[in-house]
PDB file of C-alpha atoms in Angstrom:
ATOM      1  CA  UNK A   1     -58.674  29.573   7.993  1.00 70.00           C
ATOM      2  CA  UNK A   2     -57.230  28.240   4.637  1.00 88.00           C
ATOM      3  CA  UNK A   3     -53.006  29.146   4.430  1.00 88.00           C
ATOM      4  CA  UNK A   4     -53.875  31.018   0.935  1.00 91.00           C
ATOM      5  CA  UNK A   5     -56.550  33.490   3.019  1.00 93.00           C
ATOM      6  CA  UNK A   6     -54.231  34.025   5.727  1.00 92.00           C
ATOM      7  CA  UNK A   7     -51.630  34.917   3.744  1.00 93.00           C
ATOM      8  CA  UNK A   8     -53.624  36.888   1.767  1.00 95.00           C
ATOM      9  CA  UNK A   9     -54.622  38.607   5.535  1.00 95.00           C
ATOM     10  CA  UNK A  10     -50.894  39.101   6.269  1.00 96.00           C
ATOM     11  CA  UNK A  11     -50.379  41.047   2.464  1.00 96.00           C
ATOM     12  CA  UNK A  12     -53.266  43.122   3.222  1.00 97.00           C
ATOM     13  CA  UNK A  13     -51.100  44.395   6.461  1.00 97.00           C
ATOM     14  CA  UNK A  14     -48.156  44.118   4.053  1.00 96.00           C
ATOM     15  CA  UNK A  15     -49.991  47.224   2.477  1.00 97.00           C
ATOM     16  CA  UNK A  16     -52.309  48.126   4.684  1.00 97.00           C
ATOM     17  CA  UNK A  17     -50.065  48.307   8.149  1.00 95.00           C
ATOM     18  CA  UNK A  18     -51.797  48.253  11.879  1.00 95.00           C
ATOM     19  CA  UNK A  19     -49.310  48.651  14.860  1.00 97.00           C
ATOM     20  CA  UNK A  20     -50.603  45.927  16.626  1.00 97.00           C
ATOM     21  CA  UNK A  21     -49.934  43.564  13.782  1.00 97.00           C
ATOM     22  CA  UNK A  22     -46.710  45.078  13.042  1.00 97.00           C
ATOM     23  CA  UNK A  23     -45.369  44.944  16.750  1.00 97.00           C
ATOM     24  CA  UNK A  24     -46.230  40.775  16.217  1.00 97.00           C
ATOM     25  CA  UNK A  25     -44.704  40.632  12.965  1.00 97.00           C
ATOM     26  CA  UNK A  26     -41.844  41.856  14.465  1.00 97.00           C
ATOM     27  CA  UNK A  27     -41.437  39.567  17.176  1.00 97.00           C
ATOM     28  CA  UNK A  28     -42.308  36.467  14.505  1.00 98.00           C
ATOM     29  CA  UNK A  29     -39.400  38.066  12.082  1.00 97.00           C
ATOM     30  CA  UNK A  30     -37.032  38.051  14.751  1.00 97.00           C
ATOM     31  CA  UNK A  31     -37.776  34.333  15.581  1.00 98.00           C
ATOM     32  CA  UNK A  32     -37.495  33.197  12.000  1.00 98.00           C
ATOM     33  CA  UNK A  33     -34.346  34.928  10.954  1.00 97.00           C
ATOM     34  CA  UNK A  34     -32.767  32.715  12.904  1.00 97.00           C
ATOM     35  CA  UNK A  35     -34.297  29.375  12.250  1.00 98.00           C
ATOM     36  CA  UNK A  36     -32.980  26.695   9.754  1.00 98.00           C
ATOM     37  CA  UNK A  37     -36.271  26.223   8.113  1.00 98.00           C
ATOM     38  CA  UNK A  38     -35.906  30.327   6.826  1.00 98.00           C
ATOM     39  CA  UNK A  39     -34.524  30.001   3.234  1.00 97.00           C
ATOM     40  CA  UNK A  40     -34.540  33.606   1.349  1.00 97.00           C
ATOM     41  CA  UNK A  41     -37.469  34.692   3.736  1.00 96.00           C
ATOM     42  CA  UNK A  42     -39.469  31.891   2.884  1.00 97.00           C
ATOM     43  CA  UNK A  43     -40.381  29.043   5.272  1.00 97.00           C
ATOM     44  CA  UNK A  44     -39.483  25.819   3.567  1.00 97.00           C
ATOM     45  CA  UNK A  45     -42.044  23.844   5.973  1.00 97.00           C
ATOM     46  CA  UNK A  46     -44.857  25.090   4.954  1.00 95.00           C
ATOM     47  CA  UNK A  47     -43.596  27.160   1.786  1.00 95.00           C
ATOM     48  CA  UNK A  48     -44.828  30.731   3.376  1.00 95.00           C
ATOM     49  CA  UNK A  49     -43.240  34.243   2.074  1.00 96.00           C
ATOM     50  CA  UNK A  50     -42.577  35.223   5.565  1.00 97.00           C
ATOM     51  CA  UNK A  51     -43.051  38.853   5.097  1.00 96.00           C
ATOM     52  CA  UNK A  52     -47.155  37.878   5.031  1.00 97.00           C
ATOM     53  CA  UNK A  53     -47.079  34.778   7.095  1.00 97.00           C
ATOM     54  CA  UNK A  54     -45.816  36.768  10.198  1.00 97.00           C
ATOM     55  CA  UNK A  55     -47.990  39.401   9.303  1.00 97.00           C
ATOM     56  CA  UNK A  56     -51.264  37.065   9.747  1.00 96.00           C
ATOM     57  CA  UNK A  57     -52.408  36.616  13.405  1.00 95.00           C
ATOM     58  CA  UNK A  58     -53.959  33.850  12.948  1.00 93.00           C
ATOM     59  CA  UNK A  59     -50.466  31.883  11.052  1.00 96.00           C
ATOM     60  CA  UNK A  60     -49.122  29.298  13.291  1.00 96.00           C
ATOM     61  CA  UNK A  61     -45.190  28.600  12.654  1.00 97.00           C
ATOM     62  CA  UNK A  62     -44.895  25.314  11.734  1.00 96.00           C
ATOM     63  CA  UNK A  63     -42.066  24.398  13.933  1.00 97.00           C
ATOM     64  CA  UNK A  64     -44.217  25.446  17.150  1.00 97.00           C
ATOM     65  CA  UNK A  65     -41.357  28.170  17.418  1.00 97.00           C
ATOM     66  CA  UNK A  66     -43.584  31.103  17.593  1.00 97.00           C
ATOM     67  CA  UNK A  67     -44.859  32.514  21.355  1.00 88.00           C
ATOM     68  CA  UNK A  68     -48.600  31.958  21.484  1.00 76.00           C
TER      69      UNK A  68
END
């Protein structure tokens, strides 16, 4: 999957919320508010808005920092 359609997939559960996907974007968030590469909720690795990219199960954290 291309990083525009899954972040496109994690806006559609921006608006569009399942509690499966928001129980993982949770536990992503949590991860990434504490990691250097999080600058204004945006990954500067891979330039992700993080409120999608940890909404998008099939996003990978570019730092291998996220539990598989």
């Amino acid at each position: 999957m291309s990083k525009i359609n899954e972040i496109v997939q994690g806006f559609k559960y921006v608006v569009f919320p399942n509690e499966k996907v928001e129980k993982l974007a949770i536990e992503r968030a949590k991860t990434c508010s504490t990691c250097e590469h999080n600058v204004r909720n945006r990954c500067r690795l891979c330039g992700c808005i993080l409120m999608a990219k940890t909404r998008s199960p099939q996003s990978k954290c570019p730092a291998g920092k996220w539990k598989k």
